[in-house]
Each structure stands twice: as structure tokens, then as C-alpha cells.
Amino acid sequence: MEKFDVAVVGLGAFGSATVWQAARKGAKVIGFEQFEFGHVHGASHDTSRIVRTSYDAPQYVALAKSAYREWRELEQCAGVKLLTVTGGVVLFTNDRPSSSSSVKATDYTASLEANNVPYELLTAQQAKNRWPQFGLSENADVVYTADTGIAHAAKSVMTMQFMARTHGAVLKENTSVIEVVPLAGPDKGVLVKTAQGTFQANKVVLAADAWTNKLLAPLGVHIPLQIMQEQVTYFKPADPAAFEPGNFPVWIAFTEGKTFYGFPTFGEPTIKAARDSSENLMTPEQRTYAHSPELLHELTTFMGGLVPSHRLESLRTVTCQYAITPDRQFVLGPLENHPDIIVGLGAGHGFKFAPVIGRVMAELAINGKTTEDISNFGIPPSQPSLLQGKL
Ligand SMILES: Cc1cc2nc3c(=O)[nH]c(=O)nc-3n(C[C@H](O)[C@H](O)[C@H](O)COP(=O)(O)OP(=O)(O)OC[C@H]3O[C@@H](n4cnc5c(N)ncnc54)[C@H](O)[C@@H]3O)c2cc1C
């Protein structure tokens, strides 16, 4: 049986980043993907993901700063442009004084300050002066960060897979991992069983997102995850020039109990927008890939208020999948009772971090420790409550 240093289960954004980072460190790496490369069944397909340092907790800001360095490294090594920096705003609409939203502008500004990331805290009027497209309520707070932008999702995943291969990684598509079995004895390591054969590795990284618990169940481990089908809609503005990068930022809006987000035009004269965490609960097996007309109606109504003087036509709606922990915290690290098995899970807001998460996974697998602070990212206790505020 061929032995590897590191085996990675799942080749979405996290797994692809891990095979790249581990292979460039010189490890002998194998990666498994149950579907074909570039598939649309997980969380890492389609055109765009928001990248930003702007977060409500200092730990994520610090990790995002590291992620930007890794994105640049990836772009340079591959000779491919993956990030488009546009600037971005987080809008706190503060519609009701007794807002139940758990997210505050001050959480963002404090976290950015703690990490020396420049930002601007704007009033609604100042924001409207700069972006007259927005129809903001008078008491809104707006946090602007110039480093916010867009990662090309599918292209980034493909690039990381390509770079992993250039460093010698073996990547297998249409190869479902049926079970991972930790070995006892002096050599330790893990068996990775697939329908196409069994492989052995010193360490296994599970980057299986919505499918993670299937692989953990035989090991007696369970992560409290809610799996939901998300959807994003591409709107065609009557006046696309008003929404070009430079004229319009990436935006995230915290409204009463719900979060929406969207983009300037990117690659075509449309603007993509969505609700974060739709609570459209279903397992991967239950997904039909049909979008919810109710969620589309809700989004269209929201967009009508967000950019009130601009006519938008909804062109297409694409579905995607979230696997989120109760507090939207990442899960990063080895299993307590099976330290050769390492989990990497992004809780529905991980894409922007993918290249640094790949490095973290590679460091844990190869060195047994990482230079990044992952102290809050253990397996959470089961408690089903969704908090607003991540993406
Ligand atoms: C609509 C939407 C919008 C988002 N927007 C943003 C954003 O703006 N910014 C941001 O930072 N993040 C965003 N995210 C979150 C981000 O995209 C995800 O956190 C990230 O892509 C997760 O990557 P992953 O590799 O963990 O999961 P996935 O992409 O789902 O990959 C997991 C892979 O594991 C494979 N797999 C599972 N089980 C097995 C097995 N047994 N054998 C072999 N293969 C297996 C699956 O087929 C899959 O390819 C968004 C997500 C969605 C859905």
C-alpha cells in the first residue's frame, strides 16, 4: 500500500488549499474528492466570495491579515490574479432602537483597531454622499475598509489544485472516502478507505464541510452542524455603470435579525446579492438545487430598499451549501482522541481564509503545531442557536 505524509478528504476551497500548502512544504500528499473537480454540490463553486479583514472579533481579523498574505503568495506563484480589491462597507441599519441584532459597528471597529487595520466609521449621510446608490436609514452606522474585495471562487480552487499538482500532490476526483481508520501501534497513522482502494497516511485532514459528520461518526465524534441550502441572485441593473467597482463597494448589511450581502459588478454587468444563513435546512442528499421563490422575493424586496433609485432585474439564482456551527466559529484542529485526524471547517464564512487555513492544516499535519492563533476553534458543544453576523 502506498504511504503518504498527508491525505486530504474533500477538495473544495479548504482541501485544495491544504493540498497546495502541504505539497509546497515538501510533503508527499494525496487528496480525494467524491465528485468531479469544479462541481457545484458543495460550498466553493461559482464566481465570487467576499474577502475582507473587517470582522467583529480580533482573532478573525488577525487570521484575515494572514490570509491576504497567502492570497498574494498564491497569485505570485501561480501567475494568476485571484483577488479584486474594491473596498467594502458593513452597514448596520439600526432600524429599531431595541434592535435584536447581536452585531454592532463597535465590535468591528474595535477588532480592526486591535489589529491596526485602517477603517472609516461613517454616518448614513457620509456613506450616501460617497455611494448615492444606497438608501440608508438616517441612524445607520457604516464601517468602510479599503482592503475588502472579491476572490474569484472557482478560479481560486482550480489554481490551488493546479499548484498542488505542480508540487507533486496526487489528486483524485470521483473518489469518495468511505472511512478513515486510525491505526494503533508504533507507526500510527490513518487508513483512508475508498471504493478505488485503501491508502495510508501519517495524518489525514478532513475538509469535507457538510459531509464531515459522516466521516466522524464511526470515530464517535460529532460536530453540531446545521446544513442549509443557500442561494445567491444575479441582478441586472438598468444602469450597470453605477455598480462598477470604483463606483460601488462590496457590502454586508445587518438588518433586524437578518444579514444580506452583495457585490459590485464582477466579470459581467450584473450585481450578485444574497441573504446570509437562510435557514433553508436540508442535508446534501435532500438538495434539489431548485431555489426558494420566497427567499428570492425577500431578497428582491430588500434590494429595492437598499438601492431604491435603481431598477434591478433578477437574471439567475444559484444555490450553494452552508455547514454552520452554532456560533459560526470555525473548527480547526486535531481530534482529541485521534490526533492524526485533523478537521478544517469554515462555518459558512471560510472562503476568504482558505489559503491560510490550508497553511494551518499543513502545519498541523507536518509540524504538529501552527503559527496562527486557532485557540477558539475547537469542536463546539451541541446547542442549536444561530447567531447573526458572519459570512
Ligand atoms: C452562497 C455562499 C456564499 C458564500 N460567501 C462567502 C463569502 O462571501 N466569503 C467567504 O469568506 N465565504 C463565503 N462562503 C463560505 C465559503 O464559500 C465556504 O466556507 C468554503 O467554500 C468552504 O469550503 P470547504 O472546502 O470547507 O467546503 P466545500 O466546498 O463544500 O468542500 C468540501 C468538499 O469535500 C468533498 N467531500 C465530502 N465528503 C467527502 C468524502 N467522503 N470523500 C471525498 N470527498 C468528500 C465534497 O464533495 C466537497 O467538494 C459562502 C458560501 C456559500 C455557500
XYZ file of C-alpha atoms and ligand atoms in Angstrom:
444
model
C 0.000 0.000 0.000
C 1.405 3.400 -0.955
C 2.027 5.624 2.066
C 1.618 9.382 2.147
C 2.581 12.052 4.643
C -0.740 13.839 4.356
C -4.100 12.725 2.931
C -6.848 15.296 2.440
C -10.508 14.354 2.201
C -12.533 16.878 0.189
C -11.127 19.226 -2.449
C -13.272 22.327 -2.086
C -11.572 25.567 -1.052
C -10.178 24.244 2.237
C -8.982 20.879 0.947
C -7.470 22.394 -2.185
C -5.651 24.976 -0.072
C -4.379 22.200 2.191
C -3.009 20.016 -0.605
C -1.272 23.085 -2.065
C 0.246 24.242 1.216
C 1.295 20.753 2.325
C 2.792 19.832 -1.049
C 4.790 23.073 -1.301
C 6.303 22.253 2.109
C 7.678 19.090 0.526
C 5.197 16.600 1.986
C 4.011 13.607 -0.011
C 0.329 14.463 -0.420
C -2.806 12.795 -1.723
C -6.242 14.416 -1.991
C -9.655 12.845 -2.561
C -12.791 14.452 -3.991
C -16.027 12.488 -4.150
C -17.355 14.445 -7.157
C -15.658 15.785 -10.273
C -13.350 18.787 -9.834
C -15.212 22.059 -10.183
C -18.550 20.529 -9.130
C -21.440 22.592 -7.749
C -22.554 20.370 -4.857
C -20.558 21.966 -2.045
C -19.660 25.488 -0.955
C -16.758 26.564 -3.159
C -18.166 26.981 -6.681
C -19.483 29.950 -8.690
C -17.824 33.286 -9.310
C -17.237 35.365 -6.246
C -16.625 35.421 -2.497
C -16.106 38.429 -0.270
C -12.612 38.862 1.131
C -12.112 41.273 3.989
C -10.319 41.877 7.238
C -13.438 43.597 8.588
C -14.723 41.237 11.287
C -16.351 41.543 14.668
C -13.670 39.546 16.517
C -9.913 40.314 16.628
C -8.945 36.682 16.056
C -10.636 36.636 12.645
C -9.091 39.992 11.675
C -5.630 38.614 12.502
C -6.331 35.452 10.512
C -7.660 37.505 7.597
C -4.450 39.567 7.533
C -2.506 36.315 7.230
C -4.935 35.144 4.549
C -4.232 38.216 2.422
C -0.507 37.392 2.559
C -1.232 33.820 1.450
C -3.542 35.014 -1.360
C -0.715 37.240 -2.659
C 1.721 34.344 -2.411
C -0.679 32.112 -4.347
C -1.229 34.755 -7.020
C 2.514 35.249 -7.399
C 3.402 31.547 -7.502
C 0.631 30.750 -9.975
C 0.861 33.956 -12.014
C -2.917 34.316 -11.783
C -4.991 37.231 -10.471
C -7.497 35.926 -7.962
C -8.380 38.938 -5.787
C -10.058 42.148 -6.895
C -9.865 44.769 -4.150
C -12.855 47.085 -4.332
C -13.293 48.489 -0.827
C -16.294 47.430 1.174
C -18.834 48.541 3.739
C -20.568 46.861 6.611
C -23.943 48.532 7.075
C -25.663 48.494 10.447
C -29.121 49.732 9.671
C -30.095 50.149 13.347
C -33.707 50.337 12.196
C -35.117 49.902 15.669
C -33.542 51.237 18.859
C -34.213 47.878 20.528
C -32.522 46.026 17.656
C -32.085 42.357 18.493
C -29.087 42.148 16.182
C -26.142 40.849 18.143
C -23.697 42.624 15.852
C -22.537 46.177 16.470
C -20.337 48.573 14.492
C -18.142 48.973 17.575
C -17.359 45.241 17.552
C -15.933 45.740 14.082
C -14.051 48.946 14.760
C -12.526 47.579 17.992
C -11.380 44.381 16.259
C -9.875 46.316 13.360
C -8.116 48.715 15.723
C -6.705 45.823 17.755
C -5.070 44.620 14.533
C -4.007 48.051 13.194
C -6.272 47.754 10.144
C -7.343 51.181 8.856
C -11.093 51.788 8.604
C -13.591 54.635 8.401
C -16.688 54.850 10.554
C -19.257 56.784 8.503
C -22.688 58.174 9.214
C -25.502 57.267 6.853
C -25.241 60.689 5.219
C -21.487 60.418 4.703
C -21.973 56.983 3.150
C -24.747 58.260 0.881
C -22.551 61.154 -0.217
C -19.934 58.646 -1.323
C -22.309 55.994 -2.701
C -25.597 57.713 -3.601
C -26.910 54.319 -4.756
C -27.606 53.372 -1.119
C -30.906 54.226 0.519
C -29.846 54.097 4.177
C -31.909 54.997 7.200
C -30.650 58.095 8.995
C -29.385 56.302 12.076
C -27.332 53.708 10.188
C -23.648 53.187 11.014
C -21.266 52.267 8.229
C -17.803 50.747 8.593
C -15.663 51.098 5.473
C -12.464 49.132 4.871
C -10.397 49.754 1.759
C -8.931 46.225 1.717
C -12.283 44.482 1.187
C -12.750 42.829 -2.168
C -13.649 39.765 -4.149
C -11.979 36.390 -4.654
C -12.862 34.518 -7.802
C -14.184 31.331 -6.205
C -13.953 28.622 -8.867
C -10.723 30.018 -10.299
C -9.103 30.101 -6.850
C -9.958 26.468 -6.118
C -8.701 25.369 -9.515
C -5.486 27.369 -9.065
C -4.745 25.798 -5.679
C -5.314 22.323 -7.134
C -3.057 23.159 -10.062
C -0.330 24.451 -7.757
C -0.618 21.376 -5.519
C -0.038 19.188 -8.552
C 2.975 21.200 -9.636
C 4.448 20.313 -6.216
C 3.741 16.622 -6.780
C 0.421 16.106 -4.984
C -1.780 13.286 -6.254
C -5.388 14.499 -6.566
C -8.187 12.037 -7.217
C -11.646 13.148 -8.330
C -14.774 10.970 -8.300
C -13.173 9.135 -5.375
C -15.344 9.037 -2.296
C -13.645 8.317 1.014
C -15.773 5.723 2.737
C -13.967 5.646 6.059
C -10.864 6.895 7.810
C -9.429 4.413 10.308
C -6.805 5.489 12.851
C -4.093 2.881 13.277
C -2.782 1.670 16.601
C 0.830 0.606 17.101
C 4.184 2.306 16.763
C 3.700 3.618 13.211
C 0.272 5.074 13.968
C -1.157 6.967 11.003
C -4.537 6.507 9.347
C -6.041 4.246 6.683
C -8.142 6.020 4.086
C -10.638 3.641 2.519
C -12.146 4.427 -0.879
C -14.007 2.317 -3.434
C -10.872 2.583 -5.575
C -8.534 1.228 -2.899
C -7.096 1.897 0.533
C -4.309 4.373 1.208
C -2.226 5.093 4.282
C -1.137 8.475 5.564
C 0.612 9.783 8.645
C -2.065 12.468 9.003
C -5.487 12.917 7.458
C -7.151 16.308 7.035
C -10.938 16.214 6.825
C -12.020 19.162 4.671
C -15.422 17.674 3.969
C -17.620 20.559 5.208
C -21.281 19.424 5.108
C -20.194 15.778 4.933
C -17.776 15.969 7.899
C -20.030 14.243 10.439
C -20.438 11.204 8.175
C -16.703 10.603 8.426
C -16.567 11.430 12.131
C -19.478 9.197 13.196
C -17.507 5.899 13.199
C -14.895 7.667 15.344
C -17.514 8.614 17.939
C -17.201 12.339 17.219
C -19.986 14.741 16.230
C -19.828 18.439 15.376
C -23.136 20.268 15.905
C -23.705 21.463 12.347
C -26.700 22.903 10.592
C -26.664 22.232 6.870
C -28.676 24.533 4.658
C -29.086 25.334 1.015
C -28.153 28.939 0.364
C -28.912 30.923 -2.761
C -27.397 33.935 -4.472
C -29.081 36.015 -7.154
C -27.507 37.909 -10.021
C -29.431 41.130 -10.694
C -29.056 43.096 -13.906
C -29.152 46.821 -13.104
C -30.664 49.129 -15.727
C -27.526 51.265 -15.210
C -24.633 48.837 -14.617
C -22.018 51.630 -14.675
C -23.357 52.828 -11.307
C -22.384 49.475 -9.810
C -18.930 49.029 -11.282
C -16.068 48.585 -8.811
C -14.878 52.081 -8.038
C -18.460 53.332 -8.044
C -19.963 50.762 -5.700
C -18.450 48.718 -2.861
C -18.813 45.172 -1.643
C -21.435 45.438 1.097
C -22.791 43.496 4.050
C -25.976 44.734 5.729
C -27.105 43.791 9.210
C -30.793 44.442 9.455
C -33.256 43.418 12.135
C -32.392 39.734 12.627
C -31.170 39.120 9.075
C -27.948 39.676 7.179
C -27.670 40.377 3.449
C -24.576 40.919 1.326
C -23.623 41.782 -2.204
C -21.047 42.837 -4.722
C -20.327 45.438 -7.358
C -20.343 44.170 -10.951
C -17.734 41.463 -11.405
C -16.918 39.980 -14.797
C -20.352 40.815 -16.234
C -22.813 43.715 -15.868
C -24.728 42.126 -13.000
C -24.619 42.526 -9.250
C -24.763 39.465 -7.050
C -26.631 39.614 -3.738
C -27.865 37.134 -1.156
C -29.114 36.611 2.338
C -26.592 35.031 4.693
C -27.796 31.952 6.558
C -31.227 31.469 5.052
C -32.071 28.657 7.475
C -33.300 26.656 4.479
C -32.275 23.479 6.285
C -31.595 20.310 4.293
C -28.936 17.645 4.006
C -26.723 17.334 0.908
C -28.799 14.286 -0.066
C -32.045 16.276 0.176
C -30.875 19.153 -2.012
C -32.826 19.684 -5.232
C -30.776 22.719 -6.377
C -34.090 24.495 -7.006
C -34.022 27.932 -5.428
C -36.667 29.130 -2.996
C -39.037 31.693 -4.579
C -39.798 33.038 -1.080
C -36.131 33.763 -0.401
C -35.790 35.367 -3.828
C -38.802 37.572 -3.100
C -37.350 38.539 0.287
C -34.009 39.433 -1.330
C -35.599 41.375 -4.183
C -37.639 43.392 -1.677
C -34.519 44.067 0.396
C -32.563 45.171 -2.684
C -35.389 47.539 -3.637
C -34.819 49.321 -0.312
C -31.022 49.155 -0.433
C -30.616 50.783 -3.867
C -34.037 52.444 -4.205
C -33.491 54.541 -7.327
C -32.040 51.712 -9.397
C -34.102 49.228 -11.364
C -32.850 45.654 -10.938
C -33.937 42.641 -12.938
C -33.220 39.254 -11.374
C -31.384 37.229 -14.004
C -30.401 33.975 -12.329
C -30.256 32.358 -8.917
C -27.577 29.844 -7.980
C -27.686 27.541 -4.952
C -24.863 26.670 -2.600
C -24.493 24.972 0.769
C -23.668 26.102 4.291
C -22.486 23.839 7.079
C -22.508 26.061 10.142
C -21.663 25.643 13.814
C -23.988 27.171 16.439
C -21.817 30.269 16.901
C -20.394 30.341 13.349
C -16.919 29.653 14.768
C -14.505 27.669 12.641
C -13.482 24.162 13.662
C -9.743 23.767 13.106
C -7.555 21.168 14.722
C -6.886 17.528 15.519
C -9.486 15.279 17.149
C -8.812 14.894 20.852
C -8.838 11.086 20.807
C -7.478 10.657 17.282
C -4.728 13.274 16.891
C -3.715 12.022 13.438
C -7.082 13.193 12.109
C -7.391 16.959 11.694
C -10.634 18.809 10.912
C -10.885 22.029 8.884
C -14.361 23.551 8.721
C -15.245 27.122 7.744
C -18.787 27.542 9.150
C -20.123 29.316 6.065
C -17.621 32.182 6.001
C -14.355 30.461 5.257
C -13.509 31.154 1.636
C -11.580 34.361 2.272
C -9.364 32.442 4.699
C -8.806 29.383 2.509
C -5.098 29.852 1.673
C -4.179 30.460 5.328
C -6.416 27.646 6.574
C -4.562 25.438 4.102
C -1.308 26.542 5.698
C -2.700 25.933 9.200
C -3.824 22.424 8.209
C -0.454 21.722 6.573
C 1.465 22.986 9.613
C -0.653 20.887 11.981
C -0.205 17.825 9.784
C 3.533 18.234 9.216
C 4.815 20.050 12.338
C 2.067 19.261 14.832
C 1.562 22.976 15.553
C 0.668 26.177 13.738
C 1.866 29.756 13.941
C -1.725 31.072 13.685
C -3.987 31.538 16.703
C -6.641 28.818 16.450
C -7.365 28.722 20.180
C -11.124 29.372 19.831
C -11.682 26.879 17.057
C -12.290 23.603 18.871
C -15.305 21.347 18.404
C -18.272 23.187 19.956
C -20.735 21.549 22.343
C -24.154 20.773 20.805
C -26.502 23.738 21.249
C -28.666 24.744 18.303
C -28.768 28.535 18.166
C -27.790 30.641 15.167
C -26.031 33.918 15.765
C -26.154 36.634 13.180
C -23.033 38.194 11.888
C -20.697 36.084 9.811
C -20.289 35.483 6.116
C -23.654 31.047 -1.196
C -22.389 31.113 -0.418
C -21.742 32.324 -0.274
C -20.590 32.426 0.474
N -19.969 33.628 0.550
C -18.790 33.713 1.187
C -18.079 34.938 1.167
O -18.513 35.915 0.563
N -16.878 34.971 1.792
C -16.358 33.897 2.446
O -15.274 34.001 3.004
N -17.013 32.722 2.478
C -18.208 32.608 1.865
N -18.891 31.435 1.856
C -18.364 30.288 2.612
C -17.260 29.587 1.866
O -17.547 29.535 0.490
C -17.081 28.209 2.475
O -16.771 28.372 3.870
C -15.955 27.456 1.817
O -16.077 27.459 0.417
C -15.987 26.028 2.344
O -15.018 25.271 1.656
P -14.850 23.755 2.029
O -13.746 23.265 1.200
O -14.758 23.602 3.503
O -16.265 23.091 1.644
P -16.769 22.504 0.237
O -16.508 23.443 -0.850
O -18.171 22.037 0.436
O -15.837 21.272 0.019
C -15.974 20.073 0.733
C -15.628 19.007 -0.256
O -15.494 17.754 0.380
C -15.947 16.774 -0.522
N -16.220 15.575 0.242
C -17.075 15.457 1.281
N -17.056 14.195 1.764
C -16.169 13.510 1.011
C -15.746 12.168 1.023
N -16.230 11.278 1.914
N -14.834 11.771 0.093
C -14.342 12.663 -0.803
N -14.740 13.951 -0.867
C -15.631 14.369 0.037
C -17.184 17.428 -1.107
O -17.619 16.803 -2.297
C -16.710 18.834 -1.320
O -16.126 19.037 -2.590
C -20.053 31.288 1.099
C -20.679 30.053 0.946
C -21.824 29.960 0.198
C -22.489 28.631 0.074
